[in-house]
PDB file of C-alpha atoms in Angstrom:
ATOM      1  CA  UNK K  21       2.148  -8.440 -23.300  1.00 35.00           C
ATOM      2  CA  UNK K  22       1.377  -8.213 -19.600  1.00 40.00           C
ATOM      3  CA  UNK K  23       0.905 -11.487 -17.515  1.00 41.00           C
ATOM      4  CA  UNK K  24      -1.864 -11.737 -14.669  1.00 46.00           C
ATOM      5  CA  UNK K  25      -1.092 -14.049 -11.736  1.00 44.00           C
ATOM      6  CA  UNK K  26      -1.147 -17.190 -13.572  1.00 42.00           C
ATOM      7  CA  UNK K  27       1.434 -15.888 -15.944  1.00 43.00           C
ATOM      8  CA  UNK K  28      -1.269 -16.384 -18.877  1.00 42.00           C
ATOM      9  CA  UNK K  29      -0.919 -12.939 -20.828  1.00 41.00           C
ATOM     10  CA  UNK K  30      -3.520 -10.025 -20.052  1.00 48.00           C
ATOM     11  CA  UNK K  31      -5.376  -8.944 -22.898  1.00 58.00           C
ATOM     12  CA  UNK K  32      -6.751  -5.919 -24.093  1.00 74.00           C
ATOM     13  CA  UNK K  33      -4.402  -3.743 -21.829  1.00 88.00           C
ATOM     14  CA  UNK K  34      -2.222  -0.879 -23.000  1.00 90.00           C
ATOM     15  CA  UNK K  35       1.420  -0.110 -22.234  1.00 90.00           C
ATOM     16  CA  UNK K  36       1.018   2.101 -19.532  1.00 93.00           C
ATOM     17  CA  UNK K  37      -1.774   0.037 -17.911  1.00 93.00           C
ATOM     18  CA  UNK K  38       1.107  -3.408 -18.755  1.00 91.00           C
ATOM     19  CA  UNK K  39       3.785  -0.895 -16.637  1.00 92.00           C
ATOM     20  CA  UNK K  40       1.653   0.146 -13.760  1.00 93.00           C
ATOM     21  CA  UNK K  41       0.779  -4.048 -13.264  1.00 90.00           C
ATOM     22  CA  UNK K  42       4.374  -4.331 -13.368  1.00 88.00           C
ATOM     23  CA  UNK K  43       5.390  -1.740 -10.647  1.00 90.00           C
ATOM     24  CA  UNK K  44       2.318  -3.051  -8.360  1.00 90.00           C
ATOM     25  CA  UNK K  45       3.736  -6.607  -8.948  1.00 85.00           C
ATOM     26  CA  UNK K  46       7.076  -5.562  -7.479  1.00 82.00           C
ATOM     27  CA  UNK K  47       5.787  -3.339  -4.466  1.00 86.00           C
ATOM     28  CA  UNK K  48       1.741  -3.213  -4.331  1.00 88.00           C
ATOM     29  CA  UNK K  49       1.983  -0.506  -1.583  1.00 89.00           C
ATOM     30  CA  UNK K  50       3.966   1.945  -3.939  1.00 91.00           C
ATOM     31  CA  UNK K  51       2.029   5.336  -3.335  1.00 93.00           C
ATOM     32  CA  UNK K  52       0.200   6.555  -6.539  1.00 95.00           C
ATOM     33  CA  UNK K  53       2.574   9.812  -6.652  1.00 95.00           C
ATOM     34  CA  UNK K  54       5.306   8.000  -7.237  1.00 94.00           C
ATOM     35  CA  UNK K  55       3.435   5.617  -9.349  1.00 94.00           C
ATOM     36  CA  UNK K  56       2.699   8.474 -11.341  1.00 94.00           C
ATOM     37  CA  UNK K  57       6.205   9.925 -11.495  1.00 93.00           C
ATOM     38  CA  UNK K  58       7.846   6.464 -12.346  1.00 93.00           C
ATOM     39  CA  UNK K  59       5.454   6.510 -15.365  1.00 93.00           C
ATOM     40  CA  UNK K  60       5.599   9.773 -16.382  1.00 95.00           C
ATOM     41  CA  UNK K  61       2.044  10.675 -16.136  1.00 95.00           C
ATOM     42  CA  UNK K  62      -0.458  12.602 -13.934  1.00 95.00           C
ATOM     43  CA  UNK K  63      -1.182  11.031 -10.796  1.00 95.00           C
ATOM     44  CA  UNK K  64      -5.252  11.347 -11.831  1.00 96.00           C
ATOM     45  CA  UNK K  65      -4.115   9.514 -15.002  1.00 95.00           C
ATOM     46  CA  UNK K  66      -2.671   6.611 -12.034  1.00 95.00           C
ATOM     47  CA  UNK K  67      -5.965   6.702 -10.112  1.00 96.00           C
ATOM     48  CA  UNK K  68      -8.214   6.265 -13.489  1.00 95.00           C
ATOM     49  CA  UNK K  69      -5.944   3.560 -14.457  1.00 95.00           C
ATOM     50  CA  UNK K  70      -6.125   1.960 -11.014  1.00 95.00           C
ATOM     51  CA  UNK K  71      -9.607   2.053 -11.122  1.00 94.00           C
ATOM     52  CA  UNK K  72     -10.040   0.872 -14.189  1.00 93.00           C
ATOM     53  CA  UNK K  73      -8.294  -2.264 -13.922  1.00 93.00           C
ATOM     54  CA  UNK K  74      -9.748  -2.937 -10.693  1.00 92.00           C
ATOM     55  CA  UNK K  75     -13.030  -2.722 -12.675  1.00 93.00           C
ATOM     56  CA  UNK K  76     -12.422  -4.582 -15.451  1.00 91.00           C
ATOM     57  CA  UNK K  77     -10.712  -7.607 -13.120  1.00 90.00           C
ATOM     58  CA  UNK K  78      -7.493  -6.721 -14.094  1.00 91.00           C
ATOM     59  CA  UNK K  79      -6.414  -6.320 -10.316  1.00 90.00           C
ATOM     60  CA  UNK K  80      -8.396  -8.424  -7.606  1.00 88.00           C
ATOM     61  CA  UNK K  81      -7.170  -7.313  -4.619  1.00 86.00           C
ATOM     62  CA  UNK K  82      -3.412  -5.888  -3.162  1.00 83.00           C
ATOM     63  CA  UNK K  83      -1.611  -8.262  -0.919  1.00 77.00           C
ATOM     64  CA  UNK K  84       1.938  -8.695   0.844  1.00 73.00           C
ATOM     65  CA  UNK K  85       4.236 -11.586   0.560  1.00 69.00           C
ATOM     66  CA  UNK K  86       5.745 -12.520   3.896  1.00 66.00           C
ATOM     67  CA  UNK K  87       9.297 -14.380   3.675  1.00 64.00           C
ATOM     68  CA  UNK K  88       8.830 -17.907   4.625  1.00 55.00           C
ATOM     69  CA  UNK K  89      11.640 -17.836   7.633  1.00 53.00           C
ATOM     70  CA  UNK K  90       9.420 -15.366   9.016  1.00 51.00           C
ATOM     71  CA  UNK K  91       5.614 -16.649   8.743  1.00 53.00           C
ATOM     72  CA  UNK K  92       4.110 -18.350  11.006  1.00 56.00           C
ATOM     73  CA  UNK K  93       6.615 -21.942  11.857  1.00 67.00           C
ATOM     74  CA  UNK K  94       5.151 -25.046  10.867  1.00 88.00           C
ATOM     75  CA  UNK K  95       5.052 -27.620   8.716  1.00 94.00           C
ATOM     76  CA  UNK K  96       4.869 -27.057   5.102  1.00 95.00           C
ATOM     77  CA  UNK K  97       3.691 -30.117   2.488  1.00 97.00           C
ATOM     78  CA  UNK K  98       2.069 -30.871  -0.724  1.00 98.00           C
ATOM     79  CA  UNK K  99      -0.663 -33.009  -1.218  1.00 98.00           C
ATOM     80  CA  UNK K 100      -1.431 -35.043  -4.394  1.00 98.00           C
ATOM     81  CA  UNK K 101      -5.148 -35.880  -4.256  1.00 98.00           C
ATOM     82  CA  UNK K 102      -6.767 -38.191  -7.167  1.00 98.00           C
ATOM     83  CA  UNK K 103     -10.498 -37.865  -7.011  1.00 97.00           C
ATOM     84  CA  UNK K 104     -13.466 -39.368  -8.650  1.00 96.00           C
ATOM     85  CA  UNK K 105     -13.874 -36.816 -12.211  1.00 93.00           C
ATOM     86  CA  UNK K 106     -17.859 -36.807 -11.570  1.00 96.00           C
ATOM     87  CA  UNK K 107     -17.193 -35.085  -7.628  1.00 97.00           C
ATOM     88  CA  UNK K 108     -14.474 -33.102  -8.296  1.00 96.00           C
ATOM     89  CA  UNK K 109     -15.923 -29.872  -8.156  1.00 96.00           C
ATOM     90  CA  UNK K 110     -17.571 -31.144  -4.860  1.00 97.00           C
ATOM     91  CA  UNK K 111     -13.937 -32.690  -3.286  1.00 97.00           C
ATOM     92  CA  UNK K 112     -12.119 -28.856  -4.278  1.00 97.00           C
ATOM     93  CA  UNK K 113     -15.238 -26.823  -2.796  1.00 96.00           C
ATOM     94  CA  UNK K 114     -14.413 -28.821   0.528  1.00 96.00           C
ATOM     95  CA  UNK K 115     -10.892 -28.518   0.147  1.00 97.00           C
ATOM     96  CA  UNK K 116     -11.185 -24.589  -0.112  1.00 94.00           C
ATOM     97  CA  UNK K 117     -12.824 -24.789   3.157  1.00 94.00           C
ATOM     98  CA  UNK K 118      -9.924 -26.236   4.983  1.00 94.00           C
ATOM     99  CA  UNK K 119      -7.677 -23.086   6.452  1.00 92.00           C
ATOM    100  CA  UNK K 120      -4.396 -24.782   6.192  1.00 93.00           C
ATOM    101  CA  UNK K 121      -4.878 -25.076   2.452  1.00 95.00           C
ATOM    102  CA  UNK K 122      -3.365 -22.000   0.742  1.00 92.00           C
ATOM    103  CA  UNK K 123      -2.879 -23.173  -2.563  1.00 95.00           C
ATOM    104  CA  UNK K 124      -4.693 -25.732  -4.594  1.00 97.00           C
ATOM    105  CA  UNK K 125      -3.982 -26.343  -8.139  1.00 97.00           C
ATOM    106  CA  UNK K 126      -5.631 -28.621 -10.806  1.00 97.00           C
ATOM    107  CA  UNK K 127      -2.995 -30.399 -12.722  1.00 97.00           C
ATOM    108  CA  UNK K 128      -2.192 -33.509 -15.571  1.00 96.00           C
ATOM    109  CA  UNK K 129      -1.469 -36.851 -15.292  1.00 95.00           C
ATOM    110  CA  UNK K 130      -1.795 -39.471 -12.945  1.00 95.00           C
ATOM    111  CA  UNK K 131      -3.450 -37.192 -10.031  1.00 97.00           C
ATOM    112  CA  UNK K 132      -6.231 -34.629 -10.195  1.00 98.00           C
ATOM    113  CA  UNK K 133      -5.663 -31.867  -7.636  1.00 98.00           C
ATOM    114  CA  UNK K 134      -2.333 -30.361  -5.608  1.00 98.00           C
ATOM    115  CA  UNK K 135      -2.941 -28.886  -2.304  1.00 98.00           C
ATOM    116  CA  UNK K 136      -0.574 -26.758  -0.777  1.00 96.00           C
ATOM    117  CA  UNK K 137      -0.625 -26.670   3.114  1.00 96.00           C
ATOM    118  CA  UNK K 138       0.727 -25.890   6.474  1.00 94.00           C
ATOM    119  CA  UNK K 139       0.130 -27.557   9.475  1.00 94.00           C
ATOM    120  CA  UNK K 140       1.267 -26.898  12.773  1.00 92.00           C
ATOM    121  CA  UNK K 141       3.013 -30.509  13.598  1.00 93.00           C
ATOM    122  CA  UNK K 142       3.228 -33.856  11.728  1.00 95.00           C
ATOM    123  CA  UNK K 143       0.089 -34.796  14.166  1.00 96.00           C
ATOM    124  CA  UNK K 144      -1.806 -32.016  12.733  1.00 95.00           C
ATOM    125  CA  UNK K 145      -0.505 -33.004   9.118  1.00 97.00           C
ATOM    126  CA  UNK K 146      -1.344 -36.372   9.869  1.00 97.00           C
ATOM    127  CA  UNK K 147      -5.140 -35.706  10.914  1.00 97.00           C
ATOM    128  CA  UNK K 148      -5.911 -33.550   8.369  1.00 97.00           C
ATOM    129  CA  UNK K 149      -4.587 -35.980   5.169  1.00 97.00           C
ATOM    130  CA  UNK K 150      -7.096 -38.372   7.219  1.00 97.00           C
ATOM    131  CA  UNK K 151      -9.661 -35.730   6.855  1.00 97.00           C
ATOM    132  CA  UNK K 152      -8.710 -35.567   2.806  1.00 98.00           C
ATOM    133  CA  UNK K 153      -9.110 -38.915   2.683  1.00 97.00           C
ATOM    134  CA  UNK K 154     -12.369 -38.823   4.198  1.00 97.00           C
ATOM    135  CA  UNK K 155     -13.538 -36.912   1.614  1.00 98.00           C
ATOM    136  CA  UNK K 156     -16.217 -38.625  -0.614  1.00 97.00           C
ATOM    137  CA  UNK K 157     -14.494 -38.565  -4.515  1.00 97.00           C
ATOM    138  CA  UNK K 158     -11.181 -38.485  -3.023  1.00 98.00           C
ATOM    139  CA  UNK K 159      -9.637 -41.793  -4.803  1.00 97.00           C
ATOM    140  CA  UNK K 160      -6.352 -42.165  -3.573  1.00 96.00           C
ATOM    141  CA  UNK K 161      -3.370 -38.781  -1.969  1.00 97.00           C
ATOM    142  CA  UNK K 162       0.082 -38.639  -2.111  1.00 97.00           C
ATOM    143  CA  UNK K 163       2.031 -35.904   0.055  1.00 97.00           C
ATOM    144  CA  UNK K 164       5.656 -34.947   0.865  1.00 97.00           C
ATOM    145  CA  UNK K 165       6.946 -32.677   3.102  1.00 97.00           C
ATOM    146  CA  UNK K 166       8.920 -29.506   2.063  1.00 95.00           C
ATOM    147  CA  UNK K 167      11.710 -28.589   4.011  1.00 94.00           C
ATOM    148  CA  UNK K 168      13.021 -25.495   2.525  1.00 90.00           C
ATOM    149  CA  UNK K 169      12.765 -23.099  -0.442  1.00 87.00           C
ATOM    150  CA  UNK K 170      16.013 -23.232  -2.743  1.00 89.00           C
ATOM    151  CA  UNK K 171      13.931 -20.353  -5.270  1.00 85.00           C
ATOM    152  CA  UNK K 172      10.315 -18.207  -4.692  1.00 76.00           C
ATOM    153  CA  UNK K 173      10.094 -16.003  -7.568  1.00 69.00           C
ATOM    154  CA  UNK K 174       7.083 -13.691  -7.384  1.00 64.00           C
ATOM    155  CA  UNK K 175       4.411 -14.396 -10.352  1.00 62.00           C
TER     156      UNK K 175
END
């Protein structure tokens, strides 16, 4: 069965439609001729399919992955936030709105939220864990820096 982005399976899809997600999730740019030719089908078949999936939510939107030596140099850290259950929906609305956050993640156990961030400088880091902080529902954070990637498997 086909996985979507979380890696959760993808119901309700077909073979062809579970190959196409596949080829797209190696190289989203692959033109729909040879989309077509790698599956063995018509390329109208591709652009129905394509469609399709778009429709249905399958596919959300077509992006590139940029190697992390090569984006934009800063620093790169992960933020454990515990927040107050009744605000949390408030706390991760106003985290979304902060543009170093890329990533933010609900998880188990002792914290509630894991933000995924890059700052310019440790000042910059610093200011804007002060700014979590200042969030009202945000209990207690934890963060570490990362300083490089030892694996980045696409999902």
């Amino acid at each position: 069965m086909a996985t979507g982005n979380s890696g959760e399976p993808v119901a309700g899809l077909d073979g062809l439609d579970r190959q196409l997600l596949e080829l797209l999730r190696v190289n989203a740019r692959l033109p729909v001729v040879k989309l077509a030719k790698a599956l063995g089908c018509a390329r109208s078949t591709v652009q129905l399919r394509l469609k399709a999936l778009e429709d249905g939510g399958h596919i959300t939107g077509y992006t590139i992955s940029v190697a992390q030596s090569r984006a934009r140099p800063g620093i790169r850290a992960m933020v454990l936030i515990t927040v107050d259950s009744k605000l949390e929906p408030e706390v991760a609305r106003e985290l979304t709105r902060r543009h170093e956050i890329h990533k933010l993640y609900a998880v188990s156990g002792r914290f509630d939220l894991c933000a995924m961030l890059t700052t310019e400088s440790t000042e910059e880091l610093d200011t804007l864990l002060d700014r979590i902080r200042a969030i009202k529902g945000v209990v207690d954070t934890v963060s570490t820096i990362l300083l490089s990637n030892k694996l980045d498997r696409p999902e």
